[in-house]
Amino acid sequence: MRSDTCSSRVLHISDVEAFHEQGFVRIDDAFSPDLADQARAILWRDTGCDAHDPLSWTQPVVRLGHYVQEPFRLAANTPALHQAFDRLVGPGRWEPTMSLGTFPIRFPSSEDPGDAGWHVDMSFGTGNPDFMDWRINRFSRGRALLMLFLFSDVTDDDAPTRIRVGSHRAIADLLSTAGEQGLTLRELAAVDFAGTAALPEVHATGPAGTVYLCHPFLVHAAQPHRGRNPRFMAQPPLLPRGGSEANGLPELSTKG
Ligand SMILES: O=C(O)CCC(=O)C(=O)O
């Protein structure tokens, strides 16, 4: 988000254009460092690790989930974020976020975390026990945005999420011919996510309180943590108003 728009807390037109071109926009100071501290204190307790003792950090990733306490709800519902949702998704077209979903908390480790593959987050058919059969369709049924909430300072050394810039467009083109039922994660993986491997890659870095608002088709991946500071990040969807059957965003592709 451009600094000249921070005071009004509304995305500048160039931010909205960047979202459509690149598939994401970074919102600085989306929530306060104090809320991040409070949330991290709750999460540290549940990791079973000691924040001050790296010897207690025995796994490369600990996944915690579905926190609804006040620091999480407040962080997800700041005026800056609500205004950004209105600009990107449309007023009255999204639901306030009440749970921040899964936190993959990443610890410095030489072990492979086993969950660092490229993917798109699926949005329906999630009752299927095999997540590779979960689906997305051209209208992004059930998901308006993917959001990355940084609850700790994340530098390039701290396992930031990797993003394939502009990959949402290739996925939209692929989905445009796939009908209402869309495609499964397995089908997308079989074509290397619409051949997006050669696209430029950026990392979701920033101080605690930064949020990346991403197009739901954005191809992204975790990475092993080779640095020093455990990374706390949540990755909830922004849900469309109208429930799981509602379309998340207008169709993006000009094909099909
Ligand atoms: O941990 C990360 O950086 C990303 C994780 C992710 O994309 C996922 O679990 O779906």
mmCIF file of N, CA, C and O and ligand atoms in Angstrom, residues 61 63 102-106 115-117 119-121 146 148 159-162 204 220-223 231 233 235, ligand 1:
data_model
loop_
_atom_site.group_PDB
_atom_site.id
_atom_site.type_symbol
_atom_site.label_atom_id
_atom_site.label_comp_id
_atom_site.label_asym_id
_atom_site.label_seq_id
_atom_site.Cartn_x
_atom_site.Cartn_y
_atom_site.Cartn_z
ATOM 1 N N VAL A 61 7.748 -27.426 11.663
ATOM 2 C CA VAL A 61 6.476 -26.697 11.577
ATOM 3 C C VAL A 61 5.497 -27.268 12.600
ATOM 4 O O VAL A 61 5.434 -28.482 12.802
ATOM 5 N N ARG A 63 1.454 -26.815 13.366
ATOM 6 C CA ARG A 63 0.213 -26.203 12.855
ATOM 7 C C ARG A 63 -0.799 -26.092 13.978
ATOM 8 O O ARG A 63 -1.173 -27.096 14.593
ATOM 9 N N THR A 102 -5.748 -21.747 9.896
ATOM 10 C CA THR A 102 -4.544 -22.455 10.361
ATOM 11 C C THR A 102 -3.341 -21.524 10.459
ATOM 12 O O THR A 102 -3.120 -20.700 9.568
ATOM 13 N N PHE A 103 -2.568 -21.701 11.525
ATOM 14 C CA PHE A 103 -1.261 -21.040 11.653
ATOM 15 C C PHE A 103 -0.179 -22.098 11.428
ATOM 16 O O PHE A 103 0.047 -22.922 12.317
ATOM 17 N N PRO A 104 0.497 -22.116 10.272
ATOM 18 C CA PRO A 104 1.675 -22.979 10.165
ATOM 19 C C PRO A 104 2.859 -22.215 10.774
ATOM 20 O O PRO A 104 3.418 -21.328 10.145
ATOM 21 N N ILE A 105 3.200 -22.546 12.002
ATOM 22 C CA ILE A 105 4.288 -21.828 12.695
ATOM 23 C C ILE A 105 5.592 -22.528 12.328
ATOM 24 O O ILE A 105 5.737 -23.737 12.549
ATOM 25 N N ARG A 106 6.506 -21.775 11.730
ATOM 26 C CA ARG A 106 7.729 -22.383 11.192
ATOM 27 C C ARG A 106 8.931 -22.048 12.063
ATOM 28 O O ARG A 106 9.150 -20.880 12.406
ATOM 29 N N ASP A 115 5.745 -29.763 3.766
ATOM 30 C CA ASP A 115 4.506 -29.104 3.327
ATOM 31 C C ASP A 115 4.822 -27.846 2.524
ATOM 32 O O ASP A 115 4.074 -26.874 2.582
ATOM 33 N N ALA A 116 5.966 -27.884 1.803
ATOM 34 C CA ALA A 116 6.419 -26.653 1.139
ATOM 35 C C ALA A 116 6.199 -26.690 -0.376
ATOM 36 O O ALA A 116 6.899 -26.007 -1.124
ATOM 37 N N GLY A 117 5.208 -27.465 -0.820
ATOM 38 C CA GLY A 117 4.942 -27.559 -2.261
ATOM 39 C C GLY A 117 4.096 -26.395 -2.766
ATOM 40 O O GLY A 117 3.284 -25.820 -2.029
ATOM 41 N N HIS A 119 1.088 -24.589 -4.560
ATOM 42 C CA HIS A 119 -0.335 -24.942 -4.606
ATOM 43 C C HIS A 119 -1.199 -23.687 -4.699
ATOM 44 O O HIS A 119 -0.701 -22.559 -4.557
ATOM 45 N N VAL A 120 -2.484 -23.916 -4.931
ATOM 46 C CA VAL A 120 -3.514 -22.883 -4.798
ATOM 47 C C VAL A 120 -4.440 -23.397 -3.708
ATOM 48 O O VAL A 120 -4.695 -24.600 -3.631
ATOM 49 N N ASP A 121 -4.937 -22.524 -2.852
ATOM 50 C CA ASP A 121 -5.869 -22.983 -1.812
ATOM 51 C C ASP A 121 -7.228 -23.252 -2.448
ATOM 52 O O ASP A 121 -7.765 -22.401 -3.159
ATOM 53 N N LEU A 146 -7.450 -14.913 -0.572
ATOM 54 C CA LEU A 146 -6.509 -15.575 0.337
ATOM 55 C C LEU A 146 -5.803 -14.448 1.074
ATOM 56 O O LEU A 146 -5.401 -13.458 0.446
ATOM 57 N N LEU A 148 -2.728 -13.384 3.946
ATOM 58 C CA LEU A 148 -1.561 -13.815 4.732
ATOM 59 C C LEU A 148 -1.332 -12.763 5.811
ATOM 60 O O LEU A 148 -0.980 -11.616 5.496
ATOM 61 N N ALA A 159 11.515 -17.874 6.549
ATOM 62 C CA ALA A 159 10.538 -18.734 5.851
ATOM 63 C C ALA A 159 9.292 -17.981 5.398
ATOM 64 O O ALA A 159 8.162 -18.416 5.644
ATOM 65 N N PRO A 160 9.486 -16.852 4.689
ATOM 66 C CA PRO A 160 8.292 -16.181 4.165
ATOM 67 C C PRO A 160 7.610 -17.044 3.111
ATOM 68 O O PRO A 160 8.273 -17.818 2.402
ATOM 69 N N THR A 161 6.308 -16.898 2.995
ATOM 70 C CA THR A 161 5.571 -17.599 1.936
ATOM 71 C C THR A 161 6.081 -17.118 0.578
ATOM 72 O O THR A 161 6.308 -15.927 0.374
ATOM 73 N N ARG A 162 6.279 -18.064 -0.349
ATOM 74 C CA ARG A 162 6.707 -17.726 -1.709
ATOM 75 C C ARG A 162 5.460 -17.538 -2.586
ATOM 76 O O ARG A 162 4.492 -18.293 -2.447
ATOM 77 N N ALA A 204 6.601 -13.128 0.947
ATOM 78 C CA ALA A 204 5.672 -12.351 1.791
ATOM 79 C C ALA A 204 6.381 -11.957 3.086
ATOM 80 O O ALA A 204 6.177 -12.556 4.145
ATOM 81 N N HIS A 220 1.155 -20.319 -4.579
ATOM 82 C CA HIS A 220 2.076 -19.943 -3.507
ATOM 83 C C HIS A 220 2.619 -21.200 -2.824
ATOM 84 O O HIS A 220 2.110 -22.301 -3.061
ATOM 85 N N ALA A 221 3.630 -21.023 -1.989
ATOM 86 C CA ALA A 221 4.252 -22.172 -1.319
ATOM 87 C C ALA A 221 4.958 -21.709 -0.054
ATOM 88 O O ALA A 221 5.463 -20.586 0.015
ATOM 89 N N ALA A 222 4.998 -22.612 0.890
ATOM 90 C CA ALA A 222 5.838 -22.400 2.076
ATOM 91 C C ALA A 222 7.294 -22.673 1.691
ATOM 92 O O ALA A 222 7.597 -23.004 0.537
ATOM 93 N N GLN A 223 8.218 -22.538 2.630
ATOM 94 C CA GLN A 223 9.613 -22.942 2.419
ATOM 95 C C GLN A 223 10.234 -23.296 3.763
ATOM 96 O O GLN A 223 9.760 -22.856 4.817
ATOM 97 N N ARG A 231 8.525 -18.141 12.711
ATOM 98 C CA ARG A 231 7.604 -17.318 11.924
ATOM 99 C C ARG A 231 6.153 -17.652 12.261
ATOM 100 O O ARG A 231 5.725 -18.795 12.186
ATOM 101 N N MET A 233 2.366 -16.887 11.144
ATOM 102 C CA MET A 233 1.575 -16.365 10.031
ATOM 103 C C MET A 233 0.261 -17.129 9.975
ATOM 104 O O MET A 233 0.241 -18.341 10.216
ATOM 105 N N GLN A 235 -3.332 -17.749 7.518
ATOM 106 C CA GLN A 235 -3.663 -17.708 6.081
ATOM 107 C C GLN A 235 -5.148 -17.992 5.851
ATOM 108 O O GLN A 235 -5.489 -18.918 5.105
HETATM 109 O O1 LIG B 1 3.501 -21.460 5.588
HETATM 110 C C1 LIG B 1 3.448 -20.853 4.541
HETATM 111 O O2 LIG B 1 4.258 -19.984 4.210
HETATM 112 C C2 LIG B 1 2.350 -21.149 3.553
HETATM 113 C C3 LIG B 1 1.530 -22.322 3.955
HETATM 114 C C4 LIG B 1 0.436 -22.638 2.987
HETATM 115 O O3 LIG B 1 0.323 -22.075 1.926
HETATM 116 C C5 LIG B 1 -0.542 -23.658 3.329
HETATM 117 O O4 LIG B 1 -0.427 -24.310 4.372
HETATM 118 O O5 LIG B 1 -1.528 -23.813 2.549
#
